Amino acid sequence: MSQILKALDAADQALDASLDRLYEFLRIPSISADSAYEGDCRKAAEWAAATLRDIGFDASPRKTIGHPMVVGHKRTGRPGVPHVLFYGHYDVQPPDPLELWNTKPFEPVRVKGPHGDMIVARGASDDKGQVMTFIEACRAILKTEGELPVDVTIFLEGEEESSSRSLVPFLRENKDELTADFCLVCDTGLWDRDTPAITTMLRGIVYEEVIIKAASRDLHSGMYGGAAQNPIRVLSKILAALHDEDGRVTLPGFYDGVKDLPAQVKAEWEALGFDGEAFLGEVGLKVPAGETGRTVLEQITVRPTCDVNGITGGYQGEGAKTVIAAQASAKVSFRLVAGQEPAKVQAAFRDFVTRSLPADCKAEFLSHGASAAIAVPTDSPPLAKARAALAEEWGRTAPVIGSGGSIPVVGDMQRILGIDSLLIGFALEDDQIHSPNEKYELRSFHKGIRSWVRILHALAK
Amino acid sequence: MSQILKALDAADQALDASLDRLYEFLRIPSISADSAYEGDCRKAAEWAAATLRDIGFDASPRKTIGHPMVVGHKRTGRPGVPHVLFYGHYDVQPPDPLELWNTKPFEPVRVKGPHGDMIVARGASDDKGQVMTFIEACRAILKTEGELPVDVTIFLEGEEESSSRSLVPFLRENKDELTADFCLVCDTGLWDRDTPAITTMLRGIVYEEVIIKAASRDLHSGMYGGAAQNPIRVLSKILAALHDEDGRVTLPGFYDGVKDLPAQVKAEWEALGFDGEAFLGEVGLKVPAGETGRTVLEQITVRPTCDVNGITGGYQGEGAKTVIAAQASAKVSFRLVAGQEPAKVQAAFRDFVTRSLPADCKAEFLSHGASAAIAVPTDSPPLAKARAALAEEWGRTAPVIGSGGSIPVVGDMQRILGIDSLLIGFALEDDQIHSPNEKYELRSFHKGIRSWVRILHALAK
């Protein structure tokens, strides 16, 4: 039995124990966006470091200005061996709205799904489940071989879901320790249940919060209604004006530098047979709501967008309150593609809001992140090796694809550490990440571990 | 010393005790809109009934489908004496946003204000303070005279701030017990600090909640952004379209039946010297935001309006969450004037929303109230008597005015009991009702009690 097969066998045998460890990780409510969970974020970092030490890594949590980072090393000691940096994150999205969960978000359960067993919990897919596929692959190899095929540094962040404010300073301050030959990023998905994928295009993001203020206090709408400026009305008008009738974003200069997808890539994608209607149908939708004349796949991966992610103002409780609120606010994010400059988009948005304000209103802004889109080379030797390893595990070639989400760390590592990333993950579109009842399929977890066993060996060749 | 002077003297002497009783009432957080405070609403009703019994009324709380009513009688036993129904409410608005209160909303405090001492608490002005002016006036008269000059029925509601769902059935079922010669309603204000007023025009209201739904669950904006319908965006667009550039409401037929203020009344109002700029200036505003070409006084009293009282959708916590919400909702109210039919306005709104929905979106509606505007006769004998009594207390004639707020009970009593109302109250524009730091000036409370002593005697003549 080859070393790879022995390690795969060990991974198979240990699957229940691997799941137990994942459950432990999932039970820690490491919600980075909410400061009430600061202690839990620290606990999750400590848990991850201890788990890495348990399998032989030299690992520890590292203090930052925000939530801690986790860094762990496992070197072969052999010269000339490639050095791989693995990136993931231990923080999770807030679980609200809680009432829509069928089980408690931080009490993971294994349930039967239409495609086999699933692990249901906040973070099951994004990103604790994915992170654990890599750690459990290392565990299986270390158990059967005593060492890893390549030098590995594991680097876990705790602020990925909340703007990563410590990331850039940390990368700068620890550049020597973190620099490797390339990075593996495990925060992406399969093409479909049976087909792996390697992501090479990622949208960037500009995430803004805008607060519109009018009167110095909340007013009674009976007494002031008709004469007083209403910030919710002002905000609604501004948000409504961000798109035109064709679903295009109206900010001046927004599409500057945005290129159409090359005809060849478009043709390849058409060959993949992406079913836009089915994709939308799974979440109860039918008609693409984006730019007229673009396919769903284009709309969600290679076209820039604008979405309002949250809005709040006035009375939101049960029943009625006849109030004119003193302020109203919205969280607005722009997904960016190659060619767009985050700073320009941010400035255009703020300028658009400010110029739209009527008398007596003012706007305040908070930035919750700004990062450019990413394009990773598609012809690198590590990518070819990983693709071959994935083909062995899945029996299918992994297409090179674009992703609609933002993974700013890929750009940060390009810029600061000077290294490119291979983006490989095992999530599925219907994993409900960022939503109630988030799940990770047992098959994703199991075949994810097996895929990494094969990839780590392939990268050594 | 005349009986009136004796009663006034008793009221003056008892002011501190009267205040203590008001504080007791204010300490009960009788928030009718929030079902968590159901027990406190009951407690407030029981407190009011016990207080009335204490001064000799035959009073009790009465069960309803919602919060209890309080009914108390004090008859003279003399035939031919007028019978007065006094209406007020013991429920209060929710106190949020709590962080903007300088003191705790349900721990009343007496503080120095720019115009003398003030009582600060939720409900101090709306409506517990106002209700207690009448009850304390009755107490002073009963103490000095042993009986009231007229037959009095006191009727307190506990759902005025939350759509009054029990009111109409209760009036219908207790028509015989509640019918009087006319009603005194104490939920209105002074014209200014030195001038009393009698309100004869009241705007009506249609209060709607609309919930826009799109996808079957919350979505990740990275994965779906660009293709998925965003309910916040849809809602914003609908709300933005409710007004045109001239501040007019765009619902078809909205202004049908709305008449301009007669030139003569407009001239009288101009003579009152209402300072629109100062009115808005007190709350940090400058420019009237309503219909172009209307004065502030018209905009807030005799013109119909539309205001968004609350909006909610998506992520509202600290930081960022890249979510496309499955739904978004808004509370929207219309202030109506004479000539507008509530049912038509409600139907026009629902139709407007439904017709504005893009593919994949649906709208649900909740009604939180619908009542027509009210006009009370300005030439009735009781009005003339009350005006004379007010002139004695304040040294100024009370103008007959319009109010922007809705007091639907006035219309209900007209329709069901067949009686008109005299709307007299002692609140001030800057009492911050429905807002943090609500207050009632000690002068309003004290002179309010004294005014009712005089009015009750005047009505007997």
mmCIF file with all atom_site columns, C-alpha atoms in Angstrom, chain A residues 33-35 93-94 96-97 122 161-162 203 205 207 209 214-230 232-233 236-237 239-240 243 245 247 279-280 282-291 296 299-300 305 307-324 331 333 335 359-360 368 404-405 428-430 432-436, chain B residues 33-35 93-94 96-97 122 161-162 203 205 207 209 214-230 232-233 236-237 239-240 243 245 247 279-280 282-291 296 299-300 305 307-324 331 333 335 359-360 368 404-405 428-430 432-436:
data_model
loop_
_atom_site.group_PDB
_atom_site.id
_atom_site.type_symbol
_atom_site.label_atom_id
_atom_site.label_alt_id
_atom_site.label_comp_id
_atom_site.label_asym_id
_atom_site.label_entity_id
_atom_site.label_seq_id
_atom_site.pdbx_PDB_ins_code
_atom_site.Cartn_x
_atom_site.Cartn_y
_atom_site.Cartn_z
_atom_site.occupancy
_atom_site.B_iso_or_equiv
_atom_site.pdbx_formal_charge
_atom_site.auth_seq_id
_atom_site.auth_comp_id
_atom_site.auth_asym_id
_atom_site.auth_atom_id
_atom_site.pdbx_PDB_model_num
ATOM 1   C CA . ALA A 1 33  ? -18.390 41.214 14.097  1.00 0.00 ? 33  ALA A CA 1
ATOM 2   C CA . ASP A 1 34  ? -19.937 41.447 17.560  1.00 0.00 ? 34  ASP A CA 1
ATOM 3   C CA . SER A 1 35  ? -17.685 42.572 20.371  1.00 0.00 ? 35  SER A CA 1
ATOM 4   C CA . GLN A 1 93  ? -20.942 35.247 10.755  1.00 0.00 ? 93  GLN A CA 1
ATOM 5   C CA . PRO A 1 94  ? -23.578 36.264 13.321  1.00 0.00 ? 94  PRO A CA 1
ATOM 6   C CA . ASP A 1 96  ? -29.346 35.957 13.203  1.00 0.00 ? 96  ASP A CA 1
ATOM 7   C CA . PRO A 1 97  ? -32.211 35.684 12.428  1.00 0.00 ? 97  PRO A CA 1
ATOM 8   C CA . ARG A 1 122 ? -22.931 28.266 12.014  1.00 0.00 ? 122 ARG A CA 1
ATOM 9   C CA . GLU A 1 161 ? -16.216 38.021 8.552   1.00 0.00 ? 161 GLU A CA 1
ATOM 10  C CA . SER A 1 162 ? -15.746 41.506 9.957   1.00 0.00 ? 162 SER A CA 1
ATOM 11  C CA . ARG A 1 203 ? -14.547 39.866 -6.808  1.00 0.00 ? 203 ARG A CA 1
ATOM 12  C CA . ILE A 1 205 ? -15.577 44.602 -2.166  1.00 0.00 ? 205 ILE A CA 1
ATOM 13  C CA . TYR A 1 207 ? -18.516 47.875 2.226   1.00 0.00 ? 207 TYR A CA 1
ATOM 14  C CA . GLU A 1 209 ? -22.317 52.118 6.259   1.00 0.00 ? 209 GLU A CA 1
ATOM 15  C CA . ALA A 1 214 ? -32.070 65.142 10.226  1.00 0.00 ? 214 ALA A CA 1
ATOM 16  C CA . ALA A 1 215 ? -33.835 66.477 13.340  1.00 0.00 ? 215 ALA A CA 1
ATOM 17  C CA . SER A 1 216 ? -32.015 66.673 16.657  1.00 0.00 ? 216 SER A CA 1
ATOM 18  C CA . ARG A 1 217 ? -34.368 64.074 18.145  1.00 0.00 ? 217 ARG A CA 1
ATOM 19  C CA . ASP A 1 218 ? -37.121 61.631 17.242  1.00 0.00 ? 218 ASP A CA 1
ATOM 20  C CA . LEU A 1 219 ? -40.348 63.492 16.453  1.00 0.00 ? 219 LEU A CA 1
ATOM 21  C CA . HIS A 1 220 ? -44.055 62.709 16.736  1.00 0.00 ? 220 HIS A CA 1
ATOM 22  C CA . SER A 1 221 ? -45.352 62.256 13.217  1.00 0.00 ? 221 SER A CA 1
ATOM 23  C CA . GLY A 1 222 ? -48.689 63.772 14.195  1.00 0.00 ? 222 GLY A CA 1
ATOM 24  C CA . MET A 1 223 ? -47.077 66.951 15.409  1.00 0.00 ? 223 MET A CA 1
ATOM 25  C CA . TYR A 1 224 ? -44.294 67.281 12.824  1.00 0.00 ? 224 TYR A CA 1
ATOM 26  C CA . GLY A 1 225 ? -45.447 65.051 9.970   1.00 0.00 ? 225 GLY A CA 1
ATOM 27  C CA . GLY A 1 226 ? -45.584 67.024 6.753   1.00 0.00 ? 226 GLY A CA 1
ATOM 28  C CA . ALA A 1 227 ? -43.002 69.625 7.706   1.00 0.00 ? 227 ALA A CA 1
ATOM 29  C CA . ALA A 1 228 ? -40.110 67.632 9.153   1.00 0.00 ? 228 ALA A CA 1
ATOM 30  C CA . GLN A 1 229 ? -37.499 65.930 7.022   1.00 0.00 ? 229 GLN A CA 1
ATOM 31  C CA . ASN A 1 230 ? -37.731 62.152 7.373   1.00 0.00 ? 230 ASN A CA 1
ATOM 32  C CA . ILE A 1 232 ? -35.856 57.047 6.253   1.00 0.00 ? 232 ILE A CA 1
ATOM 33  C CA . ARG A 1 233 ? -37.504 58.691 3.278   1.00 0.00 ? 233 ARG A CA 1
ATOM 34  C CA . SER A 1 236 ? -34.807 55.235 0.645   1.00 0.00 ? 236 SER A CA 1
ATOM 35  C CA . LYS A 1 237 ? -34.593 57.773 -2.129  1.00 0.00 ? 237 LYS A CA 1
ATOM 36  C CA . LEU A 1 239 ? -30.747 53.778 -2.166  1.00 0.00 ? 239 LEU A CA 1
ATOM 37  C CA . ALA A 1 240 ? -33.420 53.620 -4.865  1.00 0.00 ? 240 ALA A CA 1
ATOM 38  C CA . HIS A 1 243 ? -29.509 51.382 -9.779  1.00 0.00 ? 243 HIS A CA 1
ATOM 39  C CA . GLU A 1 245 ? -33.903 50.539 -14.839 1.00 0.00 ? 245 GLU A CA 1
ATOM 40  C CA . GLY A 1 247 ? -30.017 47.041 -13.090 1.00 0.00 ? 247 GLY A CA 1
ATOM 41  C CA . PHE A 1 279 ? -29.384 28.151 -9.193  1.00 0.00 ? 279 PHE A CA 1
ATOM 42  C CA . LEU A 1 280 ? -32.004 30.805 -8.471  1.00 0.00 ? 280 LEU A CA 1
ATOM 43  C CA . GLU A 1 282 ? -33.039 26.634 -5.174  1.00 0.00 ? 282 GLU A CA 1
ATOM 44  C CA . VAL A 1 283 ? -33.652 29.797 -3.158  1.00 0.00 ? 283 VAL A CA 1
ATOM 45  C CA . GLY A 1 284 ? -37.140 30.460 -4.434  1.00 0.00 ? 284 GLY A CA 1
ATOM 46  C CA . LEU A 1 285 ? -36.262 32.918 -7.210  1.00 0.00 ? 285 LEU A CA 1
ATOM 47  C CA . LYS A 1 286 ? -36.770 32.787 -10.971 1.00 0.00 ? 286 LYS A CA 1
ATOM 48  C CA . VAL A 1 287 ? -35.758 35.961 -12.733 1.00 0.00 ? 287 VAL A CA 1
ATOM 49  C CA . PRO A 1 288 ? -32.160 37.275 -12.634 1.00 0.00 ? 288 PRO A CA 1
ATOM 50  C CA . ALA A 1 289 ? -32.339 40.671 -10.941 1.00 0.00 ? 289 ALA A CA 1
ATOM 51  C CA . GLY A 1 290 ? -29.002 42.022 -12.146 1.00 0.00 ? 290 GLY A CA 1
ATOM 52  C CA . GLU A 1 291 ? -27.843 43.815 -15.271 1.00 0.00 ? 291 GLU A CA 1
ATOM 53  C CA . VAL A 1 296 ? -26.670 34.641 -14.101 1.00 0.00 ? 296 VAL A CA 1
ATOM 54  C CA . GLN A 1 299 ? -23.907 38.514 -12.837 1.00 0.00 ? 299 GLN A CA 1
ATOM 55  C CA . ILE A 1 300 ? -22.660 36.572 -9.835  1.00 0.00 ? 300 ILE A CA 1
ATOM 56  C CA . THR A 1 305 ? -22.743 44.847 -8.147  1.00 0.00 ? 305 THR A CA 1
ATOM 57  C CA . ASP A 1 307 ? -26.371 45.456 -2.604  1.00 0.00 ? 307 ASP A CA 1
ATOM 58  C CA . VAL A 1 308 ? -27.971 46.899 0.498   1.00 0.00 ? 308 VAL A CA 1
ATOM 59  C CA . ASN A 1 309 ? -27.054 44.385 3.206   1.00 0.00 ? 309 ASN A CA 1
ATOM 60  C CA . GLY A 1 310 ? -28.969 46.033 6.015   1.00 0.00 ? 310 GLY A CA 1
ATOM 61  C CA . ILE A 1 311 ? -31.227 48.960 6.750   1.00 0.00 ? 311 ILE A CA 1
ATOM 62  C CA . THR A 1 312 ? -32.532 50.315 10.014  1.00 0.00 ? 312 THR A CA 1
ATOM 63  C CA . GLY A 1 313 ? -34.464 53.314 11.216  1.00 0.00 ? 313 GLY A CA 1
ATOM 64  C CA . GLY A 1 314 ? -37.379 54.367 13.401  1.00 0.00 ? 314 GLY A CA 1
ATOM 65  C CA . TYR A 1 315 ? -39.682 52.003 15.241  1.00 0.00 ? 315 TYR A CA 1
ATOM 66  C CA . GLN A 1 316 ? -39.156 48.327 14.511  1.00 0.00 ? 316 GLN A CA 1
ATOM 67  C CA . GLY A 1 317 ? -41.052 46.655 17.335  1.00 0.00 ? 317 GLY A CA 1
ATOM 68  C CA . GLU A 1 318 ? -44.455 45.085 17.339  1.00 0.00 ? 318 GLU A CA 1
ATOM 69  C CA . GLY A 1 319 ? -47.411 47.279 16.431  1.00 0.00 ? 319 GLY A CA 1
ATOM 70  C CA . ALA A 1 320 ? -47.327 50.962 15.629  1.00 0.00 ? 320 ALA A CA 1
ATOM 71  C CA . LYS A 1 321 ? -45.377 53.995 16.758  1.00 0.00 ? 321 LYS A CA 1
ATOM 72  C CA . THR A 1 322 ? -46.027 57.318 15.114  1.00 0.00 ? 322 THR A CA 1
ATOM 73  C CA . VAL A 1 323 ? -42.454 58.542 15.090  1.00 0.00 ? 323 VAL A CA 1
ATOM 74  C CA . ILE A 1 324 ? -40.276 60.405 12.637  1.00 0.00 ? 324 ILE A CA 1
ATOM 75  C CA . LYS A 1 331 ? -25.064 48.991 5.089   1.00 0.00 ? 331 LYS A CA 1
ATOM 76  C CA . SER A 1 333 ? -21.656 46.873 -0.331  1.00 0.00 ? 333 SER A CA 1
ATOM 77  C CA . ARG A 1 335 ? -18.717 43.768 -5.337  1.00 0.00 ? 335 ARG A CA 1
ATOM 78  C CA . ALA A 1 359 ? -31.774 70.598 3.279   1.00 0.00 ? 359 ALA A CA 1
ATOM 79  C CA . ASP A 1 360 ? -31.337 69.854 7.005   1.00 0.00 ? 360 ASP A CA 1
ATOM 80  C CA . HIS A 1 368 ? -16.294 48.146 6.782   1.00 0.00 ? 368 HIS A CA 1
ATOM 81  C CA . GLY A 1 404 ? -18.573 36.185 -6.725  1.00 0.00 ? 404 GLY A CA 1
ATOM 82  C CA . GLY A 1 405 ? -17.405 36.509 -3.140  1.00 0.00 ? 405 GLY A CA 1
ATOM 83  C CA . LEU A 1 428 ? -21.552 23.794 -2.046  1.00 0.00 ? 428 LEU A CA 1
ATOM 84  C CA . GLU A 1 429 ? -23.773 26.600 -3.289  1.00 0.00 ? 429 GLU A CA 1
ATOM 85  C CA . ASP A 1 430 ? -26.590 25.460 -1.044  1.00 0.00 ? 430 ASP A CA 1
ATOM 86  C CA . GLN A 1 432 ? -26.439 28.408 3.350   1.00 0.00 ? 432 GLN A CA 1
ATOM 87  C CA . ILE A 1 433 ? -23.319 30.141 4.546   1.00 0.00 ? 433 ILE A CA 1
ATOM 88  C CA . HIS A 1 434 ? -24.183 33.484 6.231   1.00 0.00 ? 434 HIS A CA 1
ATOM 89  C CA . SER A 1 435 ? -27.778 32.197 6.539   1.00 0.00 ? 435 SER A CA 1
ATOM 90  C CA . PRO A 1 436 ? -29.791 30.170 9.033   1.00 0.00 ? 436 PRO A CA 1
ATOM 91  C CA . ALA B 1 33  ? -47.527 48.140 21.806  1.00 0.00 ? 33  ALA B CA 1
ATOM 92  C CA . ASP B 1 34  ? -45.241 45.541 23.342  1.00 0.00 ? 34  ASP B CA 1
ATOM 93  C CA . SER B 1 35  ? -46.886 42.386 24.630  1.00 0.00 ? 35  SER B CA 1
ATOM 94  C CA . GLN B 1 93  ? -45.250 54.795 23.811  1.00 0.00 ? 93  GLN B CA 1
ATOM 95  C CA . PRO B 1 94  ? -42.193 52.491 23.969  1.00 0.00 ? 94  PRO B CA 1
ATOM 96  C CA . ASP B 1 96  ? -36.609 53.456 22.862  1.00 0.00 ? 96  ASP B CA 1
ATOM 97  C CA . PRO B 1 97  ? -33.996 54.569 21.982  1.00 0.00 ? 97  PRO B CA 1
ATOM 98  C CA . ARG B 1 122 ? -42.370 58.464 29.524  1.00 0.00 ? 122 ARG B CA 1
ATOM 99  C CA . GLU B 1 161 ? -50.607 54.162 21.422  1.00 0.00 ? 161 GLU B CA 1
ATOM 100 C CA . SER B 1 162 ? -51.104 50.833 19.677  1.00 0.00 ? 162 SER B CA 1
ATOM 101 C CA . ARG B 1 203 ? -56.065 64.603 11.211  1.00 0.00 ? 203 ARG B CA 1
ATOM 102 C CA . ILE B 1 205 ? -54.485 58.198 10.099  1.00 0.00 ? 205 ILE B CA 1
ATOM 103 C CA . TYR B 1 207 ? -50.995 53.089 9.511   1.00 0.00 ? 207 TYR B CA 1
ATOM 104 C CA . GLU B 1 209 ? -46.853 47.772 7.770   1.00 0.00 ? 209 GLU B CA 1
ATOM 105 C CA . ALA B 1 214 ? -38.010 37.636 -2.177  1.00 0.00 ? 214 ALA B CA 1
ATOM 106 C CA . ALA B 1 215 ? -35.715 34.594 -1.766  1.00 0.00 ? 215 ALA B CA 1
ATOM 107 C CA . SER B 1 216 ? -36.723 31.713 0.472   1.00 0.00 ? 216 SER B CA 1
ATOM 108 C CA . ARG B 1 217 ? -33.810 32.468 2.810   1.00 0.00 ? 217 ARG B CA 1
ATOM 109 C CA . ASP B 1 218 ? -31.075 35.001 3.510   1.00 0.00 ? 218 ASP B CA 1
ATOM 110 C CA . LEU B 1 219 ? -28.365 34.805 0.844   1.00 0.00 ? 219 LEU B CA 1
ATOM 111 C CA . HIS B 1 220 ? -24.621 35.493 0.748   1.00 0.00 ? 220 HIS B CA 1
ATOM 112 C CA . SER B 1 221 ? -24.142 38.634 -1.309  1.00 0.00 ? 221 SER B CA 1
ATOM 113 C CA . GLY B 1 222 ? -20.866 37.274 -2.680  1.00 0.00 ? 222 GLY B CA 1
ATOM 114 C CA . MET B 1 223 ? -22.505 34.181 -4.017  1.00 0.00 ? 223 MET B CA 1
ATOM 115 C CA . TYR B 1 224 ? -25.841 35.643 -5.134  1.00 0.00 ? 224 TYR B CA 1
ATOM 116 C CA . GLY B 1 225 ? -25.117 39.362 -5.391  1.00 0.00 ? 225 GLY B CA 1
ATOM 117 C CA . GLY B 1 226 ? -25.978 40.628 -8.853  1.00 0.00 ? 226 GLY B CA 1
ATOM 118 C CA . ALA B 1 227 ? -28.561 37.985 -9.683  1.00 0.00 ? 227 ALA B CA 1
ATOM 119 C CA . ALA B 1 228 ? -30.761 37.795 -6.600  1.00 0.00 ? 228 ALA B CA 1
ATOM 120 C CA . GLN B 1 229 ? -33.600 40.205 -5.946  1.00 0.00 ? 229 GLN B CA 1
ATOM 121 C CA . ASN B 1 230 ? -32.856 42.344 -2.892  1.00 0.00 ? 230 ASN B CA 1
ATOM 122 C CA . ILE B 1 232 ? -34.355 46.195 0.796   1.00 0.00 ? 232 ILE B CA 1
ATOM 123 C CA . ARG B 1 233 ? -33.655 47.650 -2.631  1.00 0.00 ? 233 ARG B CA 1
ATOM 124 C CA . SER B 1 236 ? -36.466 51.537 -0.906  1.00 0.00 ? 236 SER B CA 1
ATOM 125 C CA . LYS B 1 237 ? -37.614 52.059 -4.454  1.00 0.00 ? 237 LYS B CA 1
ATOM 126 C CA . LEU B 1 239 ? -40.884 54.155 -0.489  1.00 0.00 ? 239 LEU B CA 1
ATOM 127 C CA . ALA B 1 240 ? -38.927 56.644 -2.608  1.00 0.00 ? 240 ALA B CA 1
ATOM 128 C CA . HIS B 1 243 ? -43.588 61.375 -2.887  1.00 0.00 ? 243 HIS B CA 1
ATOM 129 C CA . GLU B 1 245 ? -40.447 66.322 -6.256  1.00 0.00 ? 245 GLU B CA 1
ATOM 130 C CA . GLY B 1 247 ? -43.400 66.724 -1.628  1.00 0.00 ? 247 GLY B CA 1
ATOM 131 C CA . PHE B 1 279 ? -40.997 75.513 15.389  1.00 0.00 ? 279 PHE B CA 1
ATOM 132 C CA . LEU B 1 280 ? -38.602 73.589 13.157  1.00 0.00 ? 280 LEU B CA 1
ATOM 133 C CA . GLU B 1 282 ? -36.349 73.803 18.095  1.00 0.00 ? 282 GLU B CA 1
ATOM 134 C CA . VAL B 1 283 ? -35.635 70.339 16.712  1.00 0.00 ? 283 VAL B CA 1
ATOM 135 C CA . GLY B 1 284 ? -32.630 71.290 14.610  1.00 0.00 ? 284 GLY B CA 1
ATOM 136 C CA . LEU B 1 285 ? -34.422 71.804 11.297  1.00 0.00 ? 285 LEU B CA 1
ATOM 137 C CA . LYS B 1 286 ? -34.805 74.826 9.044   1.00 0.00 ? 286 LYS B CA 1
ATOM 138 C CA . VAL B 1 287 ? -36.550 74.066 5.789   1.00 0.00 ? 287 VAL B CA 1
ATOM 139 C CA . PRO B 1 288 ? -40.149 72.762 5.668   1.00 0.00 ? 288 PRO B CA 1
ATOM 140 C CA . ALA B 1 289 ? -39.947 69.343 3.992   1.00 0.00 ? 289 ALA B CA 1
ATOM 141 C CA . GLY B 1 290 ? -43.597 69.019 3.027   1.00 0.00 ? 290 GLY B CA 1
ATOM 142 C CA . GLU B 1 291 ? -45.649 70.173 0.081   1.00 0.00 ? 291 GLU B CA 1
ATOM 143 C CA . VAL B 1 296 ? -45.504 74.922 8.111   1.00 0.00 ? 296 VAL B CA 1
ATOM 144 C CA . GLN B 1 299 ? -48.293 71.187 6.521   1.00 0.00 ? 299 GLN B CA 1
ATOM 145 C CA . ILE B 1 300 ? -48.587 69.941 10.085  1.00 0.00 ? 300 ILE B CA 1
ATOM 146 C CA . THR B 1 305 ? -49.008 63.464 4.682   1.00 0.00 ? 305 THR B CA 1
ATOM 147 C CA . ASP B 1 307 ? -44.277 59.245 6.664   1.00 0.00 ? 307 ASP B CA 1
ATOM 148 C CA . VAL B 1 308 ? -42.165 56.129 7.020   1.00 0.00 ? 308 VAL B CA 1
ATOM 149 C CA . ASN B 1 309 ? -42.141 55.500 10.783  1.00 0.00 ? 309 ASN B CA 1
ATOM 150 C CA . GLY B 1 310 ? -39.801 52.543 10.741  1.00 0.00 ? 310 GLY B CA 1
ATOM 151 C CA . ILE B 1 311 ? -37.782 50.381 8.392   1.00 0.00 ? 311 ILE B CA 1
ATOM 152 C CA . THR B 1 312 ? -35.903 47.170 8.987   1.00 0.00 ? 312 THR B CA 1
ATOM 153 C CA . GLY B 1 313 ? -34.087 44.555 6.941   1.00 0.00 ? 313 GLY B CA 1
ATOM 154 C CA . GLY B 1 314 ? -30.894 42.541 6.758   1.00 0.00 ? 314 GLY B CA 1
ATOM 155 C CA . TYR B 1 315 ? -27.965 42.886 9.126   1.00 0.00 ? 315 TYR B CA 1
ATOM 156 C CA . GLN B 1 316 ? -28.221 45.697 11.667  1.00 0.00 ? 316 GLN B CA 1
ATOM 157 C CA . GLY B 1 317 ? -25.528 44.776 14.161  1.00 0.00 ? 317 GLY B CA 1
ATOM 158 C CA . GLU B 1 318 ? -22.064 46.150 14.587  1.00 0.00 ? 318 GLU B CA 1
ATOM 159 C CA . GLY B 1 319 ? -19.680 45.811 11.657  1.00 0.00 ? 319 GLY B CA 1
ATOM 160 C CA . ALA B 1 320 ? -20.387 44.081 8.369   1.00 0.00 ? 320 ALA B CA 1
ATOM 161 C CA . LYS B 1 321 ? -22.336 41.094 7.157   1.00 0.00 ? 321 LYS B CA 1
ATOM 162 C CA . THR B 1 322 ? -22.500 40.351 3.452   1.00 0.00 ? 322 THR B CA 1
ATOM 163 C CA . VAL B 1 323 ? -26.074 39.207 3.351   1.00 0.00 ? 323 VAL B CA 1
ATOM 164 C CA . ILE B 1 324 ? -28.973 39.672 0.980   1.00 0.00 ? 324 ILE B CA 1
ATOM 165 C CA . LYS B 1 331 ? -44.121 50.945 8.825   1.00 0.00 ? 331 LYS B CA 1
ATOM 166 C CA . SER B 1 333 ? -48.450 56.054 8.015   1.00 0.00 ? 333 SER B CA 1
ATOM 167 C CA . ARG B 1 335 ? -52.136 61.516 8.116   1.00 0.00 ? 335 ARG B CA 1
ATOM 168 C CA . ALA B 1 359 ? -40.541 39.511 -10.421 1.00 0.00 ? 359 ALA B CA 1
ATOM 169 C CA . ASP B 1 360 ? -40.006 37.071 -7.536  1.00 0.00 ? 360 ASP B CA 1
ATOM 170 C CA . HIS B 1 368 ? -52.101 49.177 12.533  1.00 0.00 ? 368 HIS B CA 1
ATOM 171 C CA . GLY B 1 404 ? -51.743 67.283 13.177  1.00 0.00 ? 404 GLY B CA 1
ATOM 172 C CA . GLY B 1 405 ? -52.052 64.226 15.348  1.00 0.00 ? 405 GLY B CA 1
ATOM 173 C CA . LEU B 1 428 ? -46.532 71.902 24.873  1.00 0.00 ? 428 LEU B CA 1
ATOM 174 C CA . GLU B 1 429 ? -44.943 71.343 21.466  1.00 0.00 ? 429 GLU B CA 1
ATOM 175 C CA . ASP B 1 430 ? -41.580 70.672 23.047  1.00 0.00 ? 430 ASP B CA 1
ATOM 176 C CA . GLN B 1 432 ? -41.000 65.442 23.441  1.00 0.00 ? 432 GLN B CA 1
ATOM 177 C CA . ILE B 1 433 ? -43.900 63.054 23.495  1.00 0.00 ? 433 ILE B CA 1
ATOM 178 C CA . HIS B 1 434 ? -42.986 59.774 21.731  1.00 0.00 ? 434 HIS B CA 1
ATOM 179 C CA . SER B 1 435 ? -39.313 60.774 22.109  1.00 0.00 ? 435 SER B CA 1
ATOM 180 C CA . PRO B 1 436 ? -36.609 60.376 24.737  1.00 0.00 ? 436 PRO B CA 1
#
